[in-house]
XYZ file of N, CA and C in Angstrom:
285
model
N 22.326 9.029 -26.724
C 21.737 8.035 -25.857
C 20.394 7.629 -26.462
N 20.392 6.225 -26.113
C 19.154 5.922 -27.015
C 17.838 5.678 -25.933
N 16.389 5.436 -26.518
C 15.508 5.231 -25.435
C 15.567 3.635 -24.968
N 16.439 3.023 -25.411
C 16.357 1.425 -24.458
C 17.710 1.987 -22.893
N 18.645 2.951 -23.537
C 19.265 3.038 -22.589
C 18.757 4.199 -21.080
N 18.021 4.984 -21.810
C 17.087 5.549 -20.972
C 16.140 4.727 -20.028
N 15.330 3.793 -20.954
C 14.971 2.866 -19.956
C 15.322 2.274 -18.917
N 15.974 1.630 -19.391
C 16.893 0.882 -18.776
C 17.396 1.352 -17.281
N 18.026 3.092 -16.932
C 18.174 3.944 -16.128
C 17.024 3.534 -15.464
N 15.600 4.469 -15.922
C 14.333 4.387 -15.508
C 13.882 3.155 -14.550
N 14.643 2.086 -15.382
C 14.279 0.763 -14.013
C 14.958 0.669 -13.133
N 16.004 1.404 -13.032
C 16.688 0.950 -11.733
C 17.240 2.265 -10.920
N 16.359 3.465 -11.521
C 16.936 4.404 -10.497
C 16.817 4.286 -9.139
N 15.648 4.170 -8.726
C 15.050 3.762 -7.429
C 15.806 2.656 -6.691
N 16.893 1.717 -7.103
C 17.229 0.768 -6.574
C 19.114 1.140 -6.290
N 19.083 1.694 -7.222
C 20.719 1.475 -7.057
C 20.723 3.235 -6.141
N 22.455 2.800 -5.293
C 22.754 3.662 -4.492
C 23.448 5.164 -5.397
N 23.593 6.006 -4.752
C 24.115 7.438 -5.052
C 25.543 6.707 -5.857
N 26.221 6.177 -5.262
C 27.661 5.739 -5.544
C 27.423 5.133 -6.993
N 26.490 4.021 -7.106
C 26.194 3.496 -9.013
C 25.563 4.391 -9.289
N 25.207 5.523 -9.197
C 24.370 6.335 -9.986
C 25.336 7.049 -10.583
N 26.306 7.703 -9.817
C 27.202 8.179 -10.691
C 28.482 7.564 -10.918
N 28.316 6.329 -10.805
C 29.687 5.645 -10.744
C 30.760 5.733 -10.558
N 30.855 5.881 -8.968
C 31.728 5.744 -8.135
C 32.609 5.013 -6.587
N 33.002 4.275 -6.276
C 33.612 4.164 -4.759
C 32.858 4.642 -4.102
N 32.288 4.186 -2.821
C 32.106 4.712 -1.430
C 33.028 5.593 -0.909
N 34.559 4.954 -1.240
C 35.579 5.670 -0.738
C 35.734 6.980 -1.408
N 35.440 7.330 -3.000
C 35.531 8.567 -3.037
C 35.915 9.492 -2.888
N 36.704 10.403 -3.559
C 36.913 11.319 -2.574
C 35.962 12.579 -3.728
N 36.113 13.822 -2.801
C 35.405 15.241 -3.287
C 35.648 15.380 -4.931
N 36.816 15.354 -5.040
C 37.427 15.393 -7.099
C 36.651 14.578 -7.252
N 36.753 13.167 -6.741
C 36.496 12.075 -7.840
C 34.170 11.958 -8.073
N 34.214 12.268 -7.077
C 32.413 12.910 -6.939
C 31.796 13.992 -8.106
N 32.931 14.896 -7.939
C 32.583 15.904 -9.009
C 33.014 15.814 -10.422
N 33.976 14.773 -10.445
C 34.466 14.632 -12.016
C 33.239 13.563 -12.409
N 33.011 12.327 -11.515
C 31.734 11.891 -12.290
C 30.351 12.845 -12.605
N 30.386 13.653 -11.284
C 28.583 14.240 -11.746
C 29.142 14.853 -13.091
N 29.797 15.573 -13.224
C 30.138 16.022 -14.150
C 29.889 15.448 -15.727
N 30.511 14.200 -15.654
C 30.188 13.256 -16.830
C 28.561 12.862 -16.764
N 28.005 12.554 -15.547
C 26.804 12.289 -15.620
C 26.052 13.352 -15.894
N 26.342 14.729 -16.066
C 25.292 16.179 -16.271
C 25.763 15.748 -17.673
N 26.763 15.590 -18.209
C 26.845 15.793 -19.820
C 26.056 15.236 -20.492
N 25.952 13.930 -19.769
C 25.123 12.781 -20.904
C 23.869 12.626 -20.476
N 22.906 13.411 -18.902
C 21.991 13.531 -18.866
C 21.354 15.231 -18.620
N 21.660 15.957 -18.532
C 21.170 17.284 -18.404
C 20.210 17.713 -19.781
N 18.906 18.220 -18.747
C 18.016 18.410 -19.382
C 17.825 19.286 -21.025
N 18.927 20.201 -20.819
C 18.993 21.192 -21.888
C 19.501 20.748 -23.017
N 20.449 19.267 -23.238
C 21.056 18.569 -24.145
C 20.198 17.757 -24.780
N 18.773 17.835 -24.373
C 18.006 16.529 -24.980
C 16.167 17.466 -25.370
N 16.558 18.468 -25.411
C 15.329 19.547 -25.846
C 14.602 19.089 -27.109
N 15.448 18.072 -27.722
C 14.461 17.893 -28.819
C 13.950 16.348 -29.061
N 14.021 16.039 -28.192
C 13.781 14.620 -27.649
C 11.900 14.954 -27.556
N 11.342 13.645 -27.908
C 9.525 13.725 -27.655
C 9.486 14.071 -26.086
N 8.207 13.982 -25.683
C 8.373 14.714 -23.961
C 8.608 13.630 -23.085
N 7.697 12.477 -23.634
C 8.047 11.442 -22.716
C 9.630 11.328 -22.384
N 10.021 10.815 -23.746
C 11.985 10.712 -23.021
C 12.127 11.787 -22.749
N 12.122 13.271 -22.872
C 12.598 14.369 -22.096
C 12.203 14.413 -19.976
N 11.096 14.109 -20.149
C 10.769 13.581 -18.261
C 10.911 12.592 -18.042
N 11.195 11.356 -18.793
C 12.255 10.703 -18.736
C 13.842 10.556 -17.999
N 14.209 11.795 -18.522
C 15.880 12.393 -18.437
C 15.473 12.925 -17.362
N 14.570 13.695 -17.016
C 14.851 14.778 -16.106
C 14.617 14.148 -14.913
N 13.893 13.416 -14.680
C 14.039 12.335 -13.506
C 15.069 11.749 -13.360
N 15.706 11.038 -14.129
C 17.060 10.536 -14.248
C 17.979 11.489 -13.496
N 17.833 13.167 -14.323
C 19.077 14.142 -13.608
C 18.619 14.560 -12.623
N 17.485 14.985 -12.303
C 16.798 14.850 -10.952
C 17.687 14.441 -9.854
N 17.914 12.937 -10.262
C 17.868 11.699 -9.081
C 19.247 11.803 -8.914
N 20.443 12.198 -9.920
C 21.646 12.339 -10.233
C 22.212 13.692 -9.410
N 21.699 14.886 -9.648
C 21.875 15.897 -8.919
C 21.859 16.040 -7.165
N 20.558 15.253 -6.762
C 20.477 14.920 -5.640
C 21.607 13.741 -4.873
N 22.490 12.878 -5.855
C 23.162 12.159 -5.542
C 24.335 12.950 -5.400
N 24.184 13.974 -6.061
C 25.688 15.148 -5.784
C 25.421 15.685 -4.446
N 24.751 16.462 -4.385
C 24.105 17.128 -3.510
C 24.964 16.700 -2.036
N 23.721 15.338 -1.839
C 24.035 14.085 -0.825
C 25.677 14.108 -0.833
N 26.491 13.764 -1.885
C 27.886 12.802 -1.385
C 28.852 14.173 -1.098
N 28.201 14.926 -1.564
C 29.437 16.783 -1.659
C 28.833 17.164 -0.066
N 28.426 16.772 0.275
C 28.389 17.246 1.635
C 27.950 16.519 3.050
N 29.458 16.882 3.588
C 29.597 15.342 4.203
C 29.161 15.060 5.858
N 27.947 15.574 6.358
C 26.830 15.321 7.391
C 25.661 14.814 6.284
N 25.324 15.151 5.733
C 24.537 14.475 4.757
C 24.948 13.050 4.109
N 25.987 12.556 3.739
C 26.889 11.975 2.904
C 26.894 10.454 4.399
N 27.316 11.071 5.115
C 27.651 10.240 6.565
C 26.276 10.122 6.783
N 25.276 10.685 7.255
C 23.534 10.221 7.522
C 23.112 9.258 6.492
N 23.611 9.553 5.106
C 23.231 8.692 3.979
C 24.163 7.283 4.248
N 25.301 7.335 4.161
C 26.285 5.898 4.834
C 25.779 4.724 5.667
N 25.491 5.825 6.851
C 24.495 4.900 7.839
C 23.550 4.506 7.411
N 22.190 5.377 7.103
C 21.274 4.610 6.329
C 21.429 3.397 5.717
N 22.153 3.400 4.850
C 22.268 2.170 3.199
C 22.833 1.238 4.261
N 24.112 1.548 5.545
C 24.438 0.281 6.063
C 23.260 -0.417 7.016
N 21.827 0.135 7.880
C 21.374 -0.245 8.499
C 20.525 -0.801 7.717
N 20.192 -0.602 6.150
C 19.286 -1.265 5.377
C 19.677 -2.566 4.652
N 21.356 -2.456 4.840
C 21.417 -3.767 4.650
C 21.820 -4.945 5.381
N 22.294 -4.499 6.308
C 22.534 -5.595 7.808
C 20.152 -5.623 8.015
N 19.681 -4.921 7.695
C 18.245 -5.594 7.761
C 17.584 -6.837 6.941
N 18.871 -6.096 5.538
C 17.828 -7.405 4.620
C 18.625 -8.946 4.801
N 19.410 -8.857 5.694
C 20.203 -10.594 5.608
C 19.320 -11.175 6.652
């Protein structure tokens, strides 16, 4: 991974939902949650990029940070459902 594609992450973590973070369906199910984090720990987990300068290394780790917590959230589903509602009352706000 290169640092434009790191960037790139970096601008839009904050914006995009759990579901584009690890690229997946709302609908989802439990497999299909864990086969992406999965792909997403490979290509961002901190221990794979140790020799990276520090900036892109806290870089990444914010990135997996934000990625882990998106597992977290969708693998468990009172959390997952509180998060649902949320994103839907934030966007019936912005029309």
């Amino acid at each position: 991974m290169d640092i434009e594609a790191i960037r790139g992450w970096l601008a839009v973590i904050d914006q995009v939902s759990y579901y584009e973070l690890l690229g997946v369906d709302p609908a989802a199910g439990q497999d299909d949650i864990r086969r992406a984090f999965h792909g997403f720990a490979t290509a961002f987990h901190p221990d794979s990029h140790g020799v990276r300068p520090q900036n892109e290394r806290t870089a990444i780790n914010r990135i997996f940070t934000r990625g882990t917590e998106a597992y977290r959230v969708l693998c468990d589903s009172a959390l997952r459902s509180r998060y649902d509602e949320q994103r839907a009352g934030s966007s019936s706000q912005a029309r």
